[in-house]
Amino acid sequence: MEPNSSSNDNNKMQLQHHSSCLEIAAMEVHRVVPPPHKSTIEKLKRRLKETFFPDDPLRQFKGQPLGKKWILAAQYIFPILEWGPNYSFKLFKSDIISGLTIASLAIPQGISYAKLANLPPIVGLYSSFVPPLVYTVLGSSRDLAVGPVSIASLIMGSMLRQEVSPTQNPVLFLQLAFTATFFGGLVQASLGLLRLGFIIDFLSKATLIGFMAGAAIIVSLQQLKSLLGITHFTNQMGLVPVMSSVFHNTKEGTKRPKLFWVSAGAPLVSVILSTLLVFAFKAQHHGISVIGKLQEGLNPPSWNMLKFHGSHLGLVMKTGLITGIISLTEGIAVGRTFAALKNYQVDGNKEMIAIGVMNIVGSSTSCYITTGAFSRSAVNHNAGAKTAVSNVVMSVTVMVTLLFLMPLFQYTPNVVLGAIIVTAVVGLIDVPAAHQIWKIDKFDFLVMLCAFLGVVFISVQEGLAIAVGISIFKILLQITRPKTVMLGNMPGSDIYRDLHHYNEAIRIPGFLILSIEAPINFANTTYLNERILRWIEEYEAEENLNKQSSLRFVILEMSAVSAIDTSGTSFFKDLRKAMEKKGLVLVNPLAEVLEKLQRSDDSGDFKRPDSLYLTVGEAVASLSSTIKAPSANYV
Amino acid sequence: MEPNSSSNDNNKMQLQHHSSCLEIAAMEVHRVVPPPHKSTIEKLKRRLKETFFPDDPLRQFKGQPLGKKWILAAQYIFPILEWGPNYSFKLFKSDIISGLTIASLAIPQGISYAKLANLPPIVGLYSSFVPPLVYTVLGSSRDLAVGPVSIASLIMGSMLRQEVSPTQNPVLFLQLAFTATFFGGLVQASLGLLRLGFIIDFLSKATLIGFMAGAAIIVSLQQLKSLLGITHFTNQMGLVPVMSSVFHNTKEGTKRPKLFWVSAGAPLVSVILSTLLVFAFKAQHHGISVIGKLQEGLNPPSWNMLKFHGSHLGLVMKTGLITGIISLTEGIAVGRTFAALKNYQVDGNKEMIAIGVMNIVGSSTSCYITTGAFSRSAVNHNAGAKTAVSNVVMSVTVMVTLLFLMPLFQYTPNVVLGAIIVTAVVGLIDVPAAHQIWKIDKFDFLVMLCAFLGVVFISVQEGLAIAVGISIFKILLQITRPKTVMLGNMPGSDIYRDLHHYNEAIRIPGFLILSIEAPINFANTTYLNERILRWIEEYEAEENLNKQSSLRFVILEMSAVSAIDTSGTSFFKDLRKAMEKKGLVLVNPLAEVLEKLQRSDDSGDFKRPDSLYLTVGEAVASLSSTIKAPSANYV
């Protein structure tokens, strides 16, 4: 900002221009006209369109010949038809490299995450075979690496364990897992079909960061089990039980950590090395637990294992809902992130349908819940993946493994899997992002903290619920207590801005100019009424001190009032009453607001030109002429 | 709107002024400066103050001598000390008239409402004696007529009846009623003390209108019982059972209606007449049920009847919560209405404490839930009440009745009480208001309808819950789907307004000017991103048709963006990326938003002067100079 002196000169310099401006404005005041009439039906249609079809998915169909329309429709449902035809060998070269890379991650991680969900390791590999193929056909992201993910596995495992023990009743547990996966897919697909994708938006970035950090810690602690080779270890969620049982077991667990740090490297290498080591030294006979025999062969069908009845149905549906939404959120977020990087669009609702169908199909081919994984997708992207073909390459590799390489895993020590999980999930703790959030918005940080602590100390579901609840509460609070800001004139112009923000802005005697910065509705009319009357009181109190000319007009700048309801309209009536002989002037009410105001007021107050202006400048200019004191001397 | 031709002339007329204006604007562009620095603590304090003390209740204390402070404090807690000292005989004359008038209503209504709550009639009179006295000392409304009210009585009666039968177990039922009243008062007082008064704002006017109409219908139907002299009549809530049992009993109930129409007149008169009739003709021996003997004397203490343990505690607390909030809403609404009429202030939170204490005291002096009644307060106001003394007059009259006149009620027929209730509650059905709501806001009408149908067909609690839920959902929807409006230039000025609202507004080639009309947060960033990119696409598509100069700048008018969170800040980063070589310009970001944006962006994009402007006019003026095409030719 330039020093005062110069700005003063500036003012003087502008003086004549300013006053001339005012006269001009006074000469030609723009009238506030009601918007062109629209029927209720039209408005409703528009509102619904904006709510459910903001991206106007069918606009590409407009004015196309029928044949073309069919092709477009097919391409819309199966994006592969879009990029497939002009797929080239050049693209394939990059896809095969990235595909093999993520396969080297997917195989060990698949086995590990399956164990995290208390499922047989082989299910993890099944889930890395079928779903990627389905996604390749339906999905519109080019970087998503599809398969089981740590968080969803963790949640499914811990939720189902509440009612059924995976060790005592493995078959039932497996059935519930598949059924939950089916419901998860159903939820995902229907969110997409019903265009309700915005529901996942309520999991804010802050919530997710806190949530994932918390989950990561829970998972890591759980893995201390296999890492420290602890045999009797609580599988319950929640920090307290886990910690206690860790401390309870450390004495026997002190000999493993070296192996832990070794295996923290690249997953596949460590799997191979450790497997070789175990095999060479017959370590499985010396207390190292290994995966053991895995049957070969591809996914067996599992639709006969889906149970839509029985006592556990409630739990299964709840599990499906939560894992479905969580994994959906991860998948969509990953897709959007890389789409933004490479500058292409992913249609949220289409993605949801794709992921949903993928899981429904998966649930009947021995797969549990899958989605696009953060870590593997990043690897996929960096390895230079060009299209979803890298997923095909991966799943072919997994297929080969399933058919021929299963015996090799017999000697893979569980400890390595634990290490793989830990290294994967530790990457989910995003400290820099947390710090950034702290820097920008303390309240978001609070939300993040609640999600984190909730997950760590209470439970995954409660933690999420609390965080979402707080974020929504914040929004409601913003509505219930909208900002009202006093505006002043920017010298040498007819611009009016926040007096507390722009120090050079000056008040105009006789005018109280307030800008209301929220929709006006039942939740805040009482507050606004109190607040505005207090503004007036304070203003007049000051004036009495400074012996200024008394308050004549209260101008409400309505540009920021995006909506109004019946409580809002009667609020204005009451306000006008309470103002007595002071004039209440509205500036630039938006179309919808203006309509409702004028429909609501029978007195016609809000139709009189001297109570409606298009800009504050014009209002002040034409009103100050009605005040005794000559309008010039207030600059 | 004037015909085109003239407006065209108008444009031409303005041409030179306009271009000159632009040059001037271009000459002296106002810089957008960051607001004066405030520490997090200061901001937090401000936020909290605005949230919990919007009315700044202690401002009168500022700069007063200590002695004066004590007096003010006393007056703040006991408003009677404010108006008491200068109370005059003249005032008393009006108060005594209005007091006697409301007493003539309060006595019969008190008895009736007590029966509505399944309580002994005498309790209704007790509740019209103590609470008014308490309110006179603590309350700040001059028109409120305090006592039992129909809705709250109805709710308490029906809720408690879910677990305890008032006929089989009258003592326990009475205990629960007093305890519920205690909890109700506790809720009310603490809402006031914790400055959480805004919670009752979430019962919007629309909700209340629908709710009360529904309740009125339920009550009236229930009263068919005594009106038709039906003996076996369901006491359950909900239309269906009531109706069925009515139809099931009409044959025996056909001989009373005449009496119903007679007694629909002024309550007291009808009570006296009917009582005399019954007494004269010994009608009580001919099937007309009468109140029967009532013991004389003032309120017995009842603190020993409060039960804070036992199996019904949960229900009692729930009942207290709901009746407390409902009656509080009625009381506050009535108080505010008449305060607005007579142009004095009632402090919402103070009123809540007053009503709360009143009920806590009441619960230990044999009174059930009371508040300021709609109907009686109106009568009080019209009868010329000047101060709360009219409540004293009323309660003295009630006292006299309790002491000496109770025997007279022995022969009062219950049918009269039923008639009194019906006439009172039918007045709660506000058809004109409903029609007004339909006229102004269809969605509010929907909310009202849900409240009404919910109360009638499901239950009082569910009906309320549904209506409140929908109203909150609407607010969230407005946040999730904020309006984005394309602005155009008003010819002959540098004002920019909604193109669809102001037909004369014209686009400016090369510029896409959007105004975002909501806070930007986690709930709407995804939508805004999609929507804005779609705006750009559509704009460019059109340009290709009209062969106009291509899009160079996207200007976002941020005046209406009242807040932003971390998701919002990263939304702007992504948007800037997605825009490629097009320029993204922000106009008039508000203090808080600007701060967060600048703190979040390390690239310094949002500090560059050519990406921040104070008005759209200045932005267009100074940016169009950078475009090849001479900026003049776009008018």
mmCIF file with all atom_site columns, N, CA and C in Angstrom, chain B residues 207-246:
data_model
loop_
_atom_site.group_PDB
_atom_site.id
_atom_site.type_symbol
_atom_site.label_atom_id
_atom_site.label_alt_id
_atom_site.label_comp_id
_atom_site.label_asym_id
_atom_site.label_entity_id
_atom_site.label_seq_id
_atom_site.pdbx_PDB_ins_code
_atom_site.Cartn_x
_atom_site.Cartn_y
_atom_site.Cartn_z
_atom_site.occupancy
_atom_site.B_iso_or_equiv
_atom_site.pdbx_formal_charge
_atom_site.auth_seq_id
_atom_site.auth_comp_id
_atom_site.auth_asym_id
_atom_site.auth_atom_id
_atom_site.pdbx_PDB_model_num
ATOM 1   N N  . THR B 1 207 ? -42.413 -25.333 9.193  1.00 0.00 ? 207 THR B N  1
ATOM 2   C CA . THR B 1 207 ? -42.539 -26.544 10.004 1.00 0.00 ? 207 THR B CA 1
ATOM 3   C C  . THR B 1 207 ? -43.608 -26.355 11.065 1.00 0.00 ? 207 THR B C  1
ATOM 4   N N  . LEU B 1 208 ? -43.539 -25.222 11.765 1.00 0.00 ? 208 LEU B N  1
ATOM 5   C CA . LEU B 1 208 ? -44.462 -25.015 12.881 1.00 0.00 ? 208 LEU B CA 1
ATOM 6   C C  . LEU B 1 208 ? -45.909 -24.960 12.399 1.00 0.00 ? 208 LEU B C  1
ATOM 7   N N  . ILE B 1 209 ? -46.147 -24.246 11.289 1.00 0.00 ? 209 ILE B N  1
ATOM 8   C CA . ILE B 1 209 ? -47.529 -24.139 10.801 1.00 0.00 ? 209 ILE B CA 1
ATOM 9   C C  . ILE B 1 209 ? -48.080 -25.524 10.503 1.00 0.00 ? 209 ILE B C  1
ATOM 10  N N  . GLY B 1 210 ? -47.291 -26.321 9.766  1.00 0.00 ? 210 GLY B N  1
ATOM 11  C CA . GLY B 1 210 ? -47.746 -27.666 9.445  1.00 0.00 ? 210 GLY B CA 1
ATOM 12  C C  . GLY B 1 210 ? -47.933 -28.491 10.699 1.00 0.00 ? 210 GLY B C  1
ATOM 13  N N  . PHE B 1 211 ? -46.964 -28.373 11.607 1.00 0.00 ? 211 PHE B N  1
ATOM 14  C CA . PHE B 1 211 ? -47.000 -29.165 12.834 1.00 0.00 ? 211 PHE B CA 1
ATOM 15  C C  . PHE B 1 211 ? -48.239 -28.842 13.653 1.00 0.00 ? 211 PHE B C  1
ATOM 16  N N  . MET B 1 212 ? -48.514 -27.537 13.830 1.00 0.00 ? 212 MET B N  1
ATOM 17  C CA . MET B 1 212 ? -49.624 -27.152 14.703 1.00 0.00 ? 212 MET B CA 1
ATOM 18  C C  . MET B 1 212 ? -50.949 -27.555 14.083 1.00 0.00 ? 212 MET B C  1
ATOM 19  N N  . ALA B 1 213 ? -51.072 -27.395 12.767 1.00 0.00 ? 213 ALA B N  1
ATOM 20  C CA . ALA B 1 213 ? -52.320 -27.820 12.115 1.00 0.00 ? 213 ALA B CA 1
ATOM 21  C C  . ALA B 1 213 ? -52.535 -29.308 12.366 1.00 0.00 ? 213 ALA B C  1
ATOM 22  N N  . GLY B 1 214 ? -51.467 -30.085 12.175 1.00 0.00 ? 214 GLY B N  1
ATOM 23  C CA . GLY B 1 214 ? -51.587 -31.516 12.391 1.00 0.00 ? 214 GLY B CA 1
ATOM 24  C C  . GLY B 1 214 ? -52.005 -31.826 13.821 1.00 0.00 ? 214 GLY B C  1
ATOM 25  N N  . ALA B 1 215 ? -51.302 -31.198 14.773 1.00 0.00 ? 215 ALA B N  1
ATOM 26  C CA . ALA B 1 215 ? -51.607 -31.441 16.186 1.00 0.00 ? 215 ALA B CA 1
ATOM 27  C C  . ALA B 1 215 ? -53.052 -31.052 16.472 1.00 0.00 ? 215 ALA B C  1
ATOM 28  N N  . ALA B 1 216 ? -53.479 -29.891 15.918 1.00 0.00 ? 216 ALA B N  1
ATOM 29  C CA . ALA B 1 216 ? -54.849 -29.431 16.160 1.00 0.00 ? 216 ALA B CA 1
ATOM 30  C C  . ALA B 1 216 ? -55.839 -30.504 15.732 1.00 0.00 ? 216 ALA B C  1
ATOM 31  N N  . ILE B 1 217 ? -55.581 -31.109 14.564 1.00 0.00 ? 217 ILE B N  1
ATOM 32  C CA . ILE B 1 217 ? -56.523 -32.120 14.066 1.00 0.00 ? 217 ILE B CA 1
ATOM 33  C C  . ILE B 1 217 ? -56.545 -33.321 15.000 1.00 0.00 ? 217 ILE B C  1
ATOM 34  N N  . ILE B 1 218 ? -55.348 -33.765 15.409 1.00 0.00 ? 218 ILE B N  1
ATOM 35  C CA . ILE B 1 218 ? -55.288 -34.904 16.334 1.00 0.00 ? 218 ILE B CA 1
ATOM 36  C C  . ILE B 1 218 ? -56.084 -34.595 17.597 1.00 0.00 ? 218 ILE B C  1
ATOM 37  N N  . VAL B 1 219 ? -55.814 -33.410 18.164 1.00 0.00 ? 219 VAL B N  1
ATOM 38  C CA . VAL B 1 219 ? -56.485 -33.047 19.416 1.00 0.00 ? 219 VAL B CA 1
ATOM 39  C C  . VAL B 1 219 ? -57.992 -33.043 19.217 1.00 0.00 ? 219 VAL B C  1
ATOM 40  N N  . SER B 1 220 ? -58.450 -32.357 18.151 1.00 0.00 ? 220 SER B N  1
ATOM 41  C CA . SER B 1 220 ? -59.902 -32.256 17.941 1.00 0.00 ? 220 SER B CA 1
ATOM 42  C C  . SER B 1 220 ? -60.501 -33.646 17.867 1.00 0.00 ? 220 SER B C  1
ATOM 43  N N  . LEU B 1 221 ? -59.848 -34.523 17.093 1.00 0.00 ? 221 LEU B N  1
ATOM 44  C CA . LEU B 1 221 ? -60.391 -35.875 16.950 1.00 0.00 ? 221 LEU B CA 1
ATOM 45  C C  . LEU B 1 221 ? -60.445 -36.558 18.311 1.00 0.00 ? 221 LEU B C  1
ATOM 46  N N  . GLN B 1 222 ? -59.377 -36.386 19.088 1.00 0.00 ? 222 GLN B N  1
ATOM 47  C CA . GLN B 1 222 ? -59.394 -37.008 20.415 1.00 0.00 ? 222 GLN B CA 1
ATOM 48  C C  . GLN B 1 222 ? -60.570 -36.496 21.226 1.00 0.00 ? 222 GLN B C  1
ATOM 49  N N  . GLN B 1 223 ? -60.892 -35.202 21.063 1.00 0.00 ? 223 GLN B N  1
ATOM 50  C CA . GLN B 1 223 ? -61.946 -34.623 21.890 1.00 0.00 ? 223 GLN B CA 1
ATOM 51  C C  . GLN B 1 223 ? -63.333 -35.123 21.497 1.00 0.00 ? 223 GLN B C  1
ATOM 52  N N  . LEU B 1 224 ? -63.436 -35.674 20.261 1.00 0.00 ? 224 LEU B N  1
ATOM 53  C CA . LEU B 1 224 ? -64.717 -36.270 19.892 1.00 0.00 ? 224 LEU B CA 1
ATOM 54  C C  . LEU B 1 224 ? -65.165 -37.206 21.003 1.00 0.00 ? 224 LEU B C  1
ATOM 55  N N  . LYS B 1 225 ? -64.165 -37.779 21.658 1.00 0.00 ? 225 LYS B N  1
ATOM 56  C CA . LYS B 1 225 ? -64.442 -38.650 22.796 1.00 0.00 ? 225 LYS B CA 1
ATOM 57  C C  . LYS B 1 225 ? -65.439 -37.984 23.739 1.00 0.00 ? 225 LYS B C  1
ATOM 58  N N  . SER B 1 226 ? -65.004 -36.897 24.385 1.00 0.00 ? 226 SER B N  1
ATOM 59  C CA . SER B 1 226 ? -65.900 -36.283 25.373 1.00 0.00 ? 226 SER B CA 1
ATOM 60  C C  . SER B 1 226 ? -67.056 -35.595 24.678 1.00 0.00 ? 226 SER B C  1
ATOM 61  N N  . LEU B 1 227 ? -66.812 -35.057 23.462 1.00 0.00 ? 227 LEU B N  1
ATOM 62  C CA . LEU B 1 227 ? -67.905 -34.351 22.782 1.00 0.00 ? 227 LEU B CA 1
ATOM 63  C C  . LEU B 1 227 ? -69.037 -35.302 22.471 1.00 0.00 ? 227 LEU B C  1
ATOM 64  N N  . LEU B 1 228 ? -68.689 -36.495 21.993 1.00 0.00 ? 228 LEU B N  1
ATOM 65  C CA . LEU B 1 228 ? -69.741 -37.456 21.665 1.00 0.00 ? 228 LEU B CA 1
ATOM 66  C C  . LEU B 1 228 ? -70.029 -38.357 22.851 1.00 0.00 ? 228 LEU B C  1
ATOM 67  N N  . GLY B 1 229 ? -69.413 -38.052 23.985 1.00 0.00 ? 229 GLY B N  1
ATOM 68  C CA . GLY B 1 229 ? -69.658 -38.854 25.173 1.00 0.00 ? 229 GLY B CA 1
ATOM 69  C C  . GLY B 1 229 ? -69.281 -40.304 24.975 1.00 0.00 ? 229 GLY B C  1
ATOM 70  N N  . ILE B 1 230 ? -68.329 -40.551 24.072 1.00 0.00 ? 230 ILE B N  1
ATOM 71  C CA . ILE B 1 230 ? -67.893 -41.929 23.862 1.00 0.00 ? 230 ILE B CA 1
ATOM 72  C C  . ILE B 1 230 ? -67.064 -42.354 25.066 1.00 0.00 ? 230 ILE B C  1
ATOM 73  N N  . THR B 1 231 ? -67.335 -43.499 25.595 1.00 0.00 ? 231 THR B N  1
ATOM 74  C CA . THR B 1 231 ? -66.620 -43.913 26.811 1.00 0.00 ? 231 THR B CA 1
ATOM 75  C C  . THR B 1 231 ? -65.375 -44.712 26.487 1.00 0.00 ? 231 THR B C  1
ATOM 76  N N  . HIS B 1 232 ? -65.497 -45.665 25.557 1.00 0.00 ? 232 HIS B N  1
ATOM 77  C CA . HIS B 1 232 ? -64.315 -46.471 25.233 1.00 0.00 ? 232 HIS B CA 1
ATOM 78  C C  . HIS B 1 232 ? -63.676 -45.904 23.981 1.00 0.00 ? 232 HIS B C  1
ATOM 79  N N  . PHE B 1 233 ? -62.661 -45.090 24.160 1.00 0.00 ? 233 PHE B N  1
ATOM 80  C CA . PHE B 1 233 ? -62.100 -44.369 23.018 1.00 0.00 ? 233 PHE B CA 1
ATOM 81  C C  . PHE B 1 233 ? -60.591 -44.481 23.079 1.00 0.00 ? 233 PHE B C  1
ATOM 82  N N  . THR B 1 234 ? -60.018 -44.827 21.959 1.00 0.00 ? 234 THR B N  1
ATOM 83  C CA . THR B 1 234 ? -58.562 -44.961 21.976 1.00 0.00 ? 234 THR B CA 1
ATOM 84  C C  . THR B 1 234 ? -57.920 -43.644 22.389 1.00 0.00 ? 234 THR B C  1
ATOM 85  N N  . ASN B 1 235 ? -56.919 -43.720 23.219 1.00 0.00 ? 235 ASN B N  1
ATOM 86  C CA . ASN B 1 235 ? -56.186 -42.518 23.584 1.00 0.00 ? 235 ASN B CA 1
ATOM 87  C C  . ASN B 1 235 ? -54.883 -42.415 22.823 1.00 0.00 ? 235 ASN B C  1
ATOM 88  N N  . GLN B 1 236 ? -54.674 -43.391 21.942 1.00 0.00 ? 236 GLN B N  1
ATOM 89  C CA . GLN B 1 236 ? -53.404 -43.369 21.201 1.00 0.00 ? 236 GLN B CA 1
ATOM 90  C C  . GLN B 1 236 ? -53.399 -42.203 20.214 1.00 0.00 ? 236 GLN B C  1
ATOM 91  N N  . MET B 1 237 ? -52.176 -41.752 19.878 1.00 0.00 ? 237 MET B N  1
ATOM 92  C CA . MET B 1 237 ? -52.046 -40.720 18.859 1.00 0.00 ? 237 MET B CA 1
ATOM 93  C C  . MET B 1 237 ? -52.263 -41.341 17.491 1.00 0.00 ? 237 MET B C  1
ATOM 94  N N  . GLY B 1 238 ? -52.294 -40.514 16.464 1.00 0.00 ? 238 GLY B N  1
ATOM 95  C CA . GLY B 1 238 ? -52.351 -41.025 15.102 1.00 0.00 ? 238 GLY B CA 1
ATOM 96  C C  . GLY B 1 238 ? -53.785 -41.040 14.614 1.00 0.00 ? 238 GLY B C  1
ATOM 97  N N  . LEU B 1 239 ? -53.970 -40.618 13.370 1.00 0.00 ? 239 LEU B N  1
ATOM 98  C CA . LEU B 1 239 ? -55.321 -40.404 12.850 1.00 0.00 ? 239 LEU B CA 1
ATOM 99  C C  . LEU B 1 239 ? -56.081 -41.718 12.759 1.00 0.00 ? 239 LEU B C  1
ATOM 100 N N  . VAL B 1 240 ? -55.432 -42.747 12.199 1.00 0.00 ? 240 VAL B N  1
ATOM 101 C CA . VAL B 1 240 ? -56.162 -43.962 11.819 1.00 0.00 ? 240 VAL B CA 1
ATOM 102 C C  . VAL B 1 240 ? -56.918 -44.554 13.016 1.00 0.00 ? 240 VAL B C  1
ATOM 103 N N  . PRO B 1 241 ? -56.221 -44.883 14.118 1.00 0.00 ? 241 PRO B N  1
ATOM 104 C CA . PRO B 1 241 ? -56.965 -45.453 15.244 1.00 0.00 ? 241 PRO B CA 1
ATOM 105 C C  . PRO B 1 241 ? -58.076 -44.536 15.717 1.00 0.00 ? 241 PRO B C  1
ATOM 106 N N  . VAL B 1 242 ? -57.783 -43.236 15.788 1.00 0.00 ? 242 VAL B N  1
ATOM 107 C CA . VAL B 1 242 ? -58.802 -42.305 16.270 1.00 0.00 ? 242 VAL B CA 1
ATOM 108 C C  . VAL B 1 242 ? -60.045 -42.396 15.391 1.00 0.00 ? 242 VAL B C  1
ATOM 109 N N  . MET B 1 243 ? -59.836 -42.198 14.079 1.00 0.00 ? 243 MET B N  1
ATOM 110 C CA . MET B 1 243 ? -60.980 -42.210 13.167 1.00 0.00 ? 243 MET B CA 1
ATOM 111 C C  . MET B 1 243 ? -61.779 -43.491 13.337 1.00 0.00 ? 243 MET B C  1
ATOM 112 N N  . SER B 1 244 ? -61.063 -44.630 13.241 1.00 0.00 ? 244 SER B N  1
ATOM 113 C CA . SER B 1 244 ? -61.787 -45.909 13.289 1.00 0.00 ? 244 SER B CA 1
ATOM 114 C C  . SER B 1 244 ? -62.659 -45.939 14.544 1.00 0.00 ? 244 SER B C  1
ATOM 115 N N  . SER B 1 245 ? -62.069 -45.566 15.688 1.00 0.00 ? 245 SER B N  1
ATOM 116 C CA . SER B 1 245 ? -62.858 -45.686 16.919 1.00 0.00 ? 245 SER B CA 1
ATOM 117 C C  . SER B 1 245 ? -64.000 -44.676 16.923 1.00 0.00 ? 245 SER B C  1
ATOM 118 N N  . VAL B 1 246 ? -63.826 -43.549 16.192 1.00 0.00 ? 246 VAL B N  1
ATOM 119 C CA . VAL B 1 246 ? -64.952 -42.611 16.088 1.00 0.00 ? 246 VAL B CA 1
ATOM 120 C C  . VAL B 1 246 ? -66.092 -43.278 15.330 1.00 0.00 ? 246 VAL B C  1
#
